[in-house]
Coordinates of C-alpha atoms (C1' of nucleotides) in Angstrom, one line a residue:
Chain A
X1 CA -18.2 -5.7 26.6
X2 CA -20.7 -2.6 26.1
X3 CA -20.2 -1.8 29.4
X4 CA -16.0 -2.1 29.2
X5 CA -16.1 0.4 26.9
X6 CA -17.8 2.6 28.0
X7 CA -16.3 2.3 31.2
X8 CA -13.0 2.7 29.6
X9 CA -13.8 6.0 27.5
X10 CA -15.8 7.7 31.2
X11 CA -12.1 6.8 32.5
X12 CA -10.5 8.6 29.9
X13 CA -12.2 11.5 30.0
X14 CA -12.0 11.6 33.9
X15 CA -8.1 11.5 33.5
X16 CA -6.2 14.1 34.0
X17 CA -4.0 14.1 31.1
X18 CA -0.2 14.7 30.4
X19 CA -0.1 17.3 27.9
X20 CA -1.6 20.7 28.5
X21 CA -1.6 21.4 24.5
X22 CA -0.2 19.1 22.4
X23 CA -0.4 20.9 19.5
X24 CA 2.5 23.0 20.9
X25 CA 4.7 19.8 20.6
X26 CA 3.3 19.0 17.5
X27 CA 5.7 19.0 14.0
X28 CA 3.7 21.6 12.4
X29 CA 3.5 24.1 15.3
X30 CA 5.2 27.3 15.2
X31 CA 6.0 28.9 18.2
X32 CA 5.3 32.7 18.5
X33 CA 8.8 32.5 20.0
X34 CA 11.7 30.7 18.7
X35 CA 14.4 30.3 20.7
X36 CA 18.6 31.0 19.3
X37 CA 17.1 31.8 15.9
X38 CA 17.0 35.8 16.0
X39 CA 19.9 36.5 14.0
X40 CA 18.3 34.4 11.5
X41 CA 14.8 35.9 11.2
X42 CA 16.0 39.2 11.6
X43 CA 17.9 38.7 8.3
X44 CA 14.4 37.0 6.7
X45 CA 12.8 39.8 8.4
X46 CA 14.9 42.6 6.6
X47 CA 14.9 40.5 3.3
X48 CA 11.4 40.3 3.0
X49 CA 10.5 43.5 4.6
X50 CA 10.6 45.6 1.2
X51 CA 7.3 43.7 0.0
X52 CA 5.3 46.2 2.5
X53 CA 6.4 49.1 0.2
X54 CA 5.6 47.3 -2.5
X55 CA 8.4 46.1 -3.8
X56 CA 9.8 43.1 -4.9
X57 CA 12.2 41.5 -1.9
X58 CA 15.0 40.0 -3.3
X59 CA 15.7 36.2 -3.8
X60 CA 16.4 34.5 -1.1
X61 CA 18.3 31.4 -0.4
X62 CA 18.2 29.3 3.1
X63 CA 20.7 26.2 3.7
X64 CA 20.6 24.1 6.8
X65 CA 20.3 20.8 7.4
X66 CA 17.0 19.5 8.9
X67 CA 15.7 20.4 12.3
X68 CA 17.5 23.5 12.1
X69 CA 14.6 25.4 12.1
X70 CA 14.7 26.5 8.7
X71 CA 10.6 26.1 8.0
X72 CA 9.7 27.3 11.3
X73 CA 11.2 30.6 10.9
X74 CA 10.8 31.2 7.2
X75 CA 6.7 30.6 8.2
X76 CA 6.9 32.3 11.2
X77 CA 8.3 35.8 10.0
X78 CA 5.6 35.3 6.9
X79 CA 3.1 34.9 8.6
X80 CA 4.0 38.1 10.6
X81 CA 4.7 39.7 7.2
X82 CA 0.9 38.7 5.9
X83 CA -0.3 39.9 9.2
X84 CA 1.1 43.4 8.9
X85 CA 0.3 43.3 5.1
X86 CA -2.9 43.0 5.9
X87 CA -3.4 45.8 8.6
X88 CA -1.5 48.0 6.2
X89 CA -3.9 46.6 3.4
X90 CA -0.9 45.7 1.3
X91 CA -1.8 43.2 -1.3
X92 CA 0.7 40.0 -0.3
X93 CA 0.4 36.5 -1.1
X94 CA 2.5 34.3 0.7
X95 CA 2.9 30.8 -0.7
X96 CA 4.7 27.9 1.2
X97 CA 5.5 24.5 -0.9
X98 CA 6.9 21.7 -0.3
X99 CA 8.6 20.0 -3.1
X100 CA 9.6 16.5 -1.3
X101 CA 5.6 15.7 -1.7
X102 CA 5.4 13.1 -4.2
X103 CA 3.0 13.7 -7.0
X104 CA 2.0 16.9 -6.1
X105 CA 4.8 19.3 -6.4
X106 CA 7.8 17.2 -7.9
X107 CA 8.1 18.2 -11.5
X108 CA 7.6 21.7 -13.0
X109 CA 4.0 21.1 -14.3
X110 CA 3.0 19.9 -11.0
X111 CA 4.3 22.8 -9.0
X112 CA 2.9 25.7 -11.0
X113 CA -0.1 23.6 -11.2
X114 CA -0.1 23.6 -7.9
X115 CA 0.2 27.6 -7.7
X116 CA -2.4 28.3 -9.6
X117 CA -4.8 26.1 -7.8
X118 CA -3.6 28.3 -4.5
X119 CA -4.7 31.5 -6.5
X120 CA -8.1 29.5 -7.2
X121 CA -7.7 28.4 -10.9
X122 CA -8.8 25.4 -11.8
X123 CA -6.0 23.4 -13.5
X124 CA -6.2 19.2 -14.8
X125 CA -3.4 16.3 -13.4
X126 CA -2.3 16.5 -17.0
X127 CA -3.3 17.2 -20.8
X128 CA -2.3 20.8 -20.5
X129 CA 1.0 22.1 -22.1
X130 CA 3.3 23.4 -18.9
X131 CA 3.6 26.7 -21.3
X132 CA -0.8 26.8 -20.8
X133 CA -0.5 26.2 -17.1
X134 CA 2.2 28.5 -16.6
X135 CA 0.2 31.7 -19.0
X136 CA -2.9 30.6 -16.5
X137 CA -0.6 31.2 -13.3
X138 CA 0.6 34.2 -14.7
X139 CA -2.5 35.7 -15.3
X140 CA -4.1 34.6 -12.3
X141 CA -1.4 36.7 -10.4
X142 CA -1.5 39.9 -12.6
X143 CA -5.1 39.8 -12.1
X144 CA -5.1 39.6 -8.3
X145 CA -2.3 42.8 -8.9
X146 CA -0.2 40.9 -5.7
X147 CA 3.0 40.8 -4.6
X148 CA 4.1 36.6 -3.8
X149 CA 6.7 35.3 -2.3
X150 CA 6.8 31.6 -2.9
X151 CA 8.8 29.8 -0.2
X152 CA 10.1 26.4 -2.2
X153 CA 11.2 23.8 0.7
X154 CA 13.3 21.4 -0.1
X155 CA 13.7 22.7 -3.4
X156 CA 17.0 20.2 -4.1
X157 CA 14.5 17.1 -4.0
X158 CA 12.3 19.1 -6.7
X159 CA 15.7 20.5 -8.9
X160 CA 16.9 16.7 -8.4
X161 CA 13.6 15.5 -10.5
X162 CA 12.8 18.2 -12.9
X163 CA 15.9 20.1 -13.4
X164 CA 16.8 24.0 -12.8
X165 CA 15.2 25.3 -15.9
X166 CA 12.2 25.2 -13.7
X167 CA 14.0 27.8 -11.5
X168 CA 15.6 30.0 -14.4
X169 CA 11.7 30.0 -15.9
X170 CA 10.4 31.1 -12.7
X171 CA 12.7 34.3 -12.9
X172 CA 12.4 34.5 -16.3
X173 CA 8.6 34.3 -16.6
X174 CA 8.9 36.8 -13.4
X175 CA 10.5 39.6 -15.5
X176 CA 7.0 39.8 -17.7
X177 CA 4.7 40.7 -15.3
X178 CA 3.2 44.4 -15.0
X179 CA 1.3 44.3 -11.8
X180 CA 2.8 41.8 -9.7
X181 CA 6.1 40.1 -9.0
X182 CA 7.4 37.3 -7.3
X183 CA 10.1 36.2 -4.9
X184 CA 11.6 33.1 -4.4
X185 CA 12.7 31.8 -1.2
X186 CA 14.7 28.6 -1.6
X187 CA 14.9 26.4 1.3
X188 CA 17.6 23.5 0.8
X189 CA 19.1 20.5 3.3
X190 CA 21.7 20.1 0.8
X191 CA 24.5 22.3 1.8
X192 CA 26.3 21.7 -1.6
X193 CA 23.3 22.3 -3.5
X194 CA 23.7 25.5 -5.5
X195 CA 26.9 24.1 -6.9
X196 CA 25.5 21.8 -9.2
X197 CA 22.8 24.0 -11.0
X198 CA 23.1 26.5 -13.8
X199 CA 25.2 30.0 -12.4
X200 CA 23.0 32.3 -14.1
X201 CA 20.0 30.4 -11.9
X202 CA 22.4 30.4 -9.1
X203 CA 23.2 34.1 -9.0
X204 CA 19.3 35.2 -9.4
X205 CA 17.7 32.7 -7.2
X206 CA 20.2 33.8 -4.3
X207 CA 20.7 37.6 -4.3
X208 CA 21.0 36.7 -0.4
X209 CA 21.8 33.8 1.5
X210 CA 21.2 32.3 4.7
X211 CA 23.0 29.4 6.5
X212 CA 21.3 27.7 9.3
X213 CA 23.9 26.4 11.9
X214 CA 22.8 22.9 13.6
X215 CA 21.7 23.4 17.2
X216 CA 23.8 22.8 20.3
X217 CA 22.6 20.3 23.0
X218 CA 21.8 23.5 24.9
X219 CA 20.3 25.2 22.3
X220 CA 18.2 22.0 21.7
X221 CA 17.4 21.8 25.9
X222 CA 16.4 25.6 25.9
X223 CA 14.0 24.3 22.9
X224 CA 12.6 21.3 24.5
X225 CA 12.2 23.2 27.7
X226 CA 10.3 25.9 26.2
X227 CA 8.0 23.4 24.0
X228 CA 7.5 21.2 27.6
X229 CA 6.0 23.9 29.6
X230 CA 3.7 24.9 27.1
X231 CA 2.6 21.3 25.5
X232 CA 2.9 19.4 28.7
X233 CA 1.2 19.4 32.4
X234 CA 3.3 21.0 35.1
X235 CA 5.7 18.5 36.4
X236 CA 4.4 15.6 34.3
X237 CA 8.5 15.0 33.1
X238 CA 11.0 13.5 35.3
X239 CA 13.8 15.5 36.3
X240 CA 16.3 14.8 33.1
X241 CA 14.2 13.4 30.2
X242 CA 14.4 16.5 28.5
X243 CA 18.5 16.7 29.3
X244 CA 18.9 13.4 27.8
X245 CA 16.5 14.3 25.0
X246 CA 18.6 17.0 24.1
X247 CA 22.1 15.4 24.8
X248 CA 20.9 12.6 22.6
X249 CA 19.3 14.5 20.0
X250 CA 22.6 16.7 19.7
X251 CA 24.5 13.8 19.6
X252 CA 23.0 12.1 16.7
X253 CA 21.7 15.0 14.4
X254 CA 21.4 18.6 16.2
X255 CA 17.7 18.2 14.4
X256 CA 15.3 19.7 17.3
X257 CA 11.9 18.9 15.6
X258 CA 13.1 15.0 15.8
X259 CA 14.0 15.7 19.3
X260 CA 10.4 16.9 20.0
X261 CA 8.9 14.5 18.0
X262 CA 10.7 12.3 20.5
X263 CA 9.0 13.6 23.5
X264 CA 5.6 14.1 22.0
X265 CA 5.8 10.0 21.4
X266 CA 7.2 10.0 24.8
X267 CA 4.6 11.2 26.4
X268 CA 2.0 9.1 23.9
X269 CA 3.5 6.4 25.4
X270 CA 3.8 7.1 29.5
X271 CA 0.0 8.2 28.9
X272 CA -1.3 5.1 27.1
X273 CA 0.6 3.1 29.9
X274 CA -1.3 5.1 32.6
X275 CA 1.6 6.6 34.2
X276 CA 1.9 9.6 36.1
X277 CA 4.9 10.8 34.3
X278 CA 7.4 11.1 31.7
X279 CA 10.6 9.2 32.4
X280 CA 13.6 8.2 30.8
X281 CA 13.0 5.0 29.9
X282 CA 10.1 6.2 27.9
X283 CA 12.5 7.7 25.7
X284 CA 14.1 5.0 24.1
X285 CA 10.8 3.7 22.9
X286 CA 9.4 6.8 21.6
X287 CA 12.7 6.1 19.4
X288 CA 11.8 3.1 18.6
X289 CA 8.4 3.6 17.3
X290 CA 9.2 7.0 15.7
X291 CA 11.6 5.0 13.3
X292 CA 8.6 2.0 13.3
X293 CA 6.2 4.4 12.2
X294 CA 8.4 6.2 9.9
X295 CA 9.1 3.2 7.7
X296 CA 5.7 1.7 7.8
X297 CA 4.5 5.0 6.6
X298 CA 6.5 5.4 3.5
X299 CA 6.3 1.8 2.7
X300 CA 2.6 1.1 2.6
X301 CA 2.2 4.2 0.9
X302 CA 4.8 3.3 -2.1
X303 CA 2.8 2.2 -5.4
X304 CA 3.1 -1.8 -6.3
X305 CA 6.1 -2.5 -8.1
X306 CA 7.6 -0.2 -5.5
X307 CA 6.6 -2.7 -2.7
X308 CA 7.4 -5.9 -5.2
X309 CA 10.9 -4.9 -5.6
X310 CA 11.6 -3.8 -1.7
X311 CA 9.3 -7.5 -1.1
X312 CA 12.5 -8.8 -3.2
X313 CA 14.9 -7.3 -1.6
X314 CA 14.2 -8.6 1.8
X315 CA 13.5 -12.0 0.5
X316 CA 16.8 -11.9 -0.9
X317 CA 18.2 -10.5 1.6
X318 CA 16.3 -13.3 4.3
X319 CA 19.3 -15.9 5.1
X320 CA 21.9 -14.7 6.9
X321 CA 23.6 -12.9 3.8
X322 CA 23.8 -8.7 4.7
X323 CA 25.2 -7.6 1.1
X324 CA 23.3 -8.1 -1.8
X325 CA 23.2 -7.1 -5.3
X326 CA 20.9 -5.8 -8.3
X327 CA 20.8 -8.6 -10.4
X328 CA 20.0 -11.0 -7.6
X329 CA 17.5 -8.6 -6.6
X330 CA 15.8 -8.7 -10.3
X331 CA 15.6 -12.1 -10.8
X332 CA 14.2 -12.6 -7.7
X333 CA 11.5 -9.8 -8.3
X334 CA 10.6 -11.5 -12.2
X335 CA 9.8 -14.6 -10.1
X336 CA 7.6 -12.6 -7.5
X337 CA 5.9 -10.7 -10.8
X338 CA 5.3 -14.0 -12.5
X339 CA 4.0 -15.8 -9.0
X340 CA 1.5 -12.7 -8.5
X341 CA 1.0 -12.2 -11.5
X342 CA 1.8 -8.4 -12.3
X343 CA 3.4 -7.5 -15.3
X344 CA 7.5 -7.2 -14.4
X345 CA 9.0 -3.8 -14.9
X346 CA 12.6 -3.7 -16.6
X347 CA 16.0 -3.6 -15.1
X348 CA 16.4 -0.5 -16.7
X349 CA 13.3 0.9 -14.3
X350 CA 14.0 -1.4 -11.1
X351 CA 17.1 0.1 -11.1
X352 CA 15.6 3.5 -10.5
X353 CA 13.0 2.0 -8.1
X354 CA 15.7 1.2 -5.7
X355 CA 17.0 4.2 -6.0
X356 CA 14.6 5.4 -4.5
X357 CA 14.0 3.6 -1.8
X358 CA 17.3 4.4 -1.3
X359 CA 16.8 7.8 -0.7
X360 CA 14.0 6.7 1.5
X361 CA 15.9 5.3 3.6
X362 CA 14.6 2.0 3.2
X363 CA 17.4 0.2 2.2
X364 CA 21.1 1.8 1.9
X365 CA 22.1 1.2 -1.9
X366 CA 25.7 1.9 -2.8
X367 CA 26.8 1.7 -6.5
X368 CA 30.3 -0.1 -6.2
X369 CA 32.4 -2.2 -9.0
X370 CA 33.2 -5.8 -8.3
X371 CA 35.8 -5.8 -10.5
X372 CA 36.5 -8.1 -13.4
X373 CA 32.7 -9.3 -11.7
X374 CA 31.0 -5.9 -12.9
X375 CA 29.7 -2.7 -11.7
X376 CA 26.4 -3.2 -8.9
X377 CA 24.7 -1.6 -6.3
X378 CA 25.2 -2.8 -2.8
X379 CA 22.4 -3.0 -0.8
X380 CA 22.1 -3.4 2.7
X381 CA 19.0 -3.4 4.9
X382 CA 19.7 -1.2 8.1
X383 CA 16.6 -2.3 9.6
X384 CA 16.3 -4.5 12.7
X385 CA 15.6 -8.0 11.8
X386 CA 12.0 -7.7 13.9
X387 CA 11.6 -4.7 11.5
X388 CA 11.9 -6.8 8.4
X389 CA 10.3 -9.6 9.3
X390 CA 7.1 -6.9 10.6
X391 CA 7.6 -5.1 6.7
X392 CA 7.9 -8.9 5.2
X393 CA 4.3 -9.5 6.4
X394 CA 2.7 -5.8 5.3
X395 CA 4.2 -6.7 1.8
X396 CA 3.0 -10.3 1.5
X397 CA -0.3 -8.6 2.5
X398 CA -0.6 -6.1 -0.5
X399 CA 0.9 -7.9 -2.9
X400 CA -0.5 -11.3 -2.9
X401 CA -4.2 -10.3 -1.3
X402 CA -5.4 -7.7 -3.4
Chain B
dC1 C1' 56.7 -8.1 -11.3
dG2 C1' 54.1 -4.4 -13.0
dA3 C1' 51.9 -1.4 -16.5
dG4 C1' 48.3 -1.5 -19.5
dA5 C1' 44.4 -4.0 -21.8
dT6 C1' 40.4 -6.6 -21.0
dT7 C1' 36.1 -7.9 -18.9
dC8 C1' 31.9 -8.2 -16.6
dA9 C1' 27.3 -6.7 -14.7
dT10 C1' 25.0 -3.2 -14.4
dG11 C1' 24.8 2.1 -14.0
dT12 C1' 23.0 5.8 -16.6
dG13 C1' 21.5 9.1 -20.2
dA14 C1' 18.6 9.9 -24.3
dA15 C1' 15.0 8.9 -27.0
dG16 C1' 10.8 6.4 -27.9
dT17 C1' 6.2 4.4 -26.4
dA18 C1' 1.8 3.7 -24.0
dT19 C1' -1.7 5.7 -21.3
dA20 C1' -4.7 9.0 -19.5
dC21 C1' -6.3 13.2 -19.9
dC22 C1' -7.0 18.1 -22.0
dT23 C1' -8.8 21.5 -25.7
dT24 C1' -10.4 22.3 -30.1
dT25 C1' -13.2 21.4 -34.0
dA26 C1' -16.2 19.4 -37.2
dG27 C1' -20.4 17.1 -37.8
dG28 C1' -25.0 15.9 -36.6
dC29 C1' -29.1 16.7 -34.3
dT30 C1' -32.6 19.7 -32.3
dT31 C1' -35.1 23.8 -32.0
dA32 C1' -37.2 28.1 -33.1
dA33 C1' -38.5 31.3 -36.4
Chain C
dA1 C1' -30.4 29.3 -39.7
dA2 C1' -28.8 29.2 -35.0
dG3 C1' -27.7 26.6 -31.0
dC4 C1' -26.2 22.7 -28.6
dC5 C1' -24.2 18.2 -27.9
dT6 C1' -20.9 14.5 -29.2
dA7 C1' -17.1 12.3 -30.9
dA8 C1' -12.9 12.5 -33.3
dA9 C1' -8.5 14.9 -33.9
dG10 C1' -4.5 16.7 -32.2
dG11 C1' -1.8 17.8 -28.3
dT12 C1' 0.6 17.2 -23.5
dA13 C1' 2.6 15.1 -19.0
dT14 C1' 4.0 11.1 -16.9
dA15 C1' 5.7 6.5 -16.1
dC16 C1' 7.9 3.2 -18.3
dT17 C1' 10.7 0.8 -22.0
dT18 C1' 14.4 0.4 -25.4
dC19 C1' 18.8 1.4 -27.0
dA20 C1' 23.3 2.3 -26.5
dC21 C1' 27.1 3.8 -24.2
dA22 C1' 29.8 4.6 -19.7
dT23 C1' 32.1 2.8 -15.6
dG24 C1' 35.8 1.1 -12.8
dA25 C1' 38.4 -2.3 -10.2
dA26 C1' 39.6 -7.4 -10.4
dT27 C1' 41.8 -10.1 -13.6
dC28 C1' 44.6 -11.2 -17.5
dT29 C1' 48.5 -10.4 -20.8
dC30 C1' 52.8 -9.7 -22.0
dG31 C1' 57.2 -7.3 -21.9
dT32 C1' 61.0 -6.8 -19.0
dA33 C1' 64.2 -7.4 -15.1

DNA sequence: CGAGATTCATGTGAAGTATACCTTTAGGCTTAA
DNA sequence: AAGCCTAAAGGTATACTTCACATGAATCTCGTA
């Protein structure tokens, strides 16, 4: 066995592997180069520019749906900016959040919380009035006498929780300092977005706006292609894996980080399987697993009763019937609460709870009226049944042994 | 037969409550003069 | 008397509950052709 392994990892390292650098195929990687985006970041680029003279840029407001390459441009031309601002010793603080990341940017405490913690103030989960916290952040920046520019993605997920007073306090609060001053740059997937919050937040909050077209197969191939010769060995991809990656990507959503997500897996796989090269066929897994991994991800990270009601829901769900509805769902989760004995949350709060795994994309919940039979949400499970049943086990796991 | 009223099951908003945590403050204890 | 520590008081954010009202199409009702 001892000597299996050790076999095995002297193997390994002997192997000549696939990727060059992966990290250039990575989700987080941002390319000193991005391809069918200068129009784009020339605009940022001029936006933002004005913060070298000192002043305060204006507002800025970027819609796109995802994988347009919203995020990578918005960090690459500020990290250009706080590269120049520092040769030219011009005093810029550049401050990327992401407000999708559950219970650390998602209400209005938690995000200037958050800030201040970035300009190295110490600030408690809770106990402090958000009036306290926000007087701390404020300080914190007239002290450090810099000019920010907060970059708020995904800001419709934050708005969605803790309303735009948030935003119009932001500006507000913006107005009193001396020294410093901030600008907000507003990244959305919601193309609809601004026409559901306050006009006075509207009009400040985008002095300028942005609109990131989806990608076109092409576009997405001149990507991939670009991203391949850097992250991967020369000639470790079959003629056409990248034209398919792109066709389908295209196809399906235009979203090129999925669509490199999908050959990074790719080439996970082909490598794991000690093959020579990245082929076609290798695609359709890397699919496969991307979507595995995905839901496995969200759903053992989701508290308890999150995982008691979606438990529910696929027990409910478990013979043959596709449609189900809330109440079923709840009574069905009271017995599960009273068999494991945790203490049931209302229908009032279950309601909420699918919700949200709604907008996970767990399950698809649809609120629709039956009639003379009542008003309910629709749920359907869009999962393959292998899926469920794999998700049924993790959830019997954590709920009953623990 | 069709327009309008009724109905059901639950969606949904607002307000209230429990919990966990924060700062302030008052009291008690210790210490040094 | 001054200084320091502790515990209670008073305050907040968050997750959840309670209360009460809103919803919207299938079904029922009843007047009319």
């Amino acid at each position: 066995m001892e000597k299996g392994l050790n076999q095995f990892f002297t193997d390994y390292v002997k192997k000549e592997s696939l990727f060059a650098s992966k990290k250039a195929l990575q989700s987080n990687y941002i390319p000193d180069m991005l391809e069918h985006r200068d129009e784009e970041i020339n605009q940022i680029a001029q936006v933002l520019a004005p913060v070298l003279r000192g002043d305060r840029p204006s507002n800025l407001f970027i819609y796109g749906k995802t994988g347009t390459g919203k995020t990578v441009s918005i960090k690459h031309v500020t990290q250009n900016l706080v590269q120049v601002a520092k040769n030219q010793e011009v005093a810029l603080n550049v401050c990327y959040v992401n407000c999708k990341l559950k219970k650390i940017t998602d209400t209005e405490y938690r995000l200037i919380a958050h800030l201040s913690r970035e300009l190295g103030k110490e600030i408690p989960a809770t106990g402090l009035p958000t009036d306290e916290v926000y007087k701390i952040f404020l300080a914190a920046l007239e002290e450090a006498k810099t000019n920010m520019i907060l970059v708020l993605d995904e800001i419709d997920h934050l708005v969605q929780k803790a309303g735009d007073e948030l935003l119009y306090n932001l500006v507000r609060h913006n107005a009193e300092l001396e020294n410093s001053q901030i600008a907000v740059v507003g990244i959305s997937n919601d193309l609809v977005f601004t026409d559901h919050i306050d006009p006075r937040v509207k009009s400040s909050l985008s002095e300028e706006e942005l609109l990131f077209a989806p990608y076109n197969a092409l576009q997405i191939q001149d990507i991939l292609r670009k991203r391949t010769s850097q992250g991967f060995g020369k000639g470790k991809i079959e003629p056409g894996v990248v034209e398919k990656c792109a066709a389908f990507a295209a196809r399906e959503h235009g979203d090129a980080r999925r669509a490199i997500d999908l050959l990074r897996v790719a080439g996970e796989l082909a490598e794991r399987n000690n093959e020579p090269k990245v082929c076609v066929s290798h695609l359709d897994v890397a699919e496969a697993k991307i979507e595995k991994d995905r839901v496995v991800e969200s759903v053992t990270k989701q508290p308890k009763q999150v995982q008691a009601v979606l438990h529910s829901i696929f027990h409910t769900a478990d013979s043959e019937r596709k449609i189900i509805f809330t109440g079923e769902v709840y009574s069905e989760y009271s017995e599960l609460c009273a068999k494991i004995g945790l203490r049931p949350l209302t229908q009032r709060r279950v309601s909420d709870v699918i919700g949200e795994l709604d907008m996970l994309g767990i399950i698809n919940a649809r609120v629709i009226s039956k009639g003379r039979y009542g008003r309910t949400r629709e749920i359907t499970i869009p999962l393959a049944e292998q899926m469920v049943e794999h998700l049924t086990g993790l959830l019997k796991d954590a709920l009953f042994f623990s």
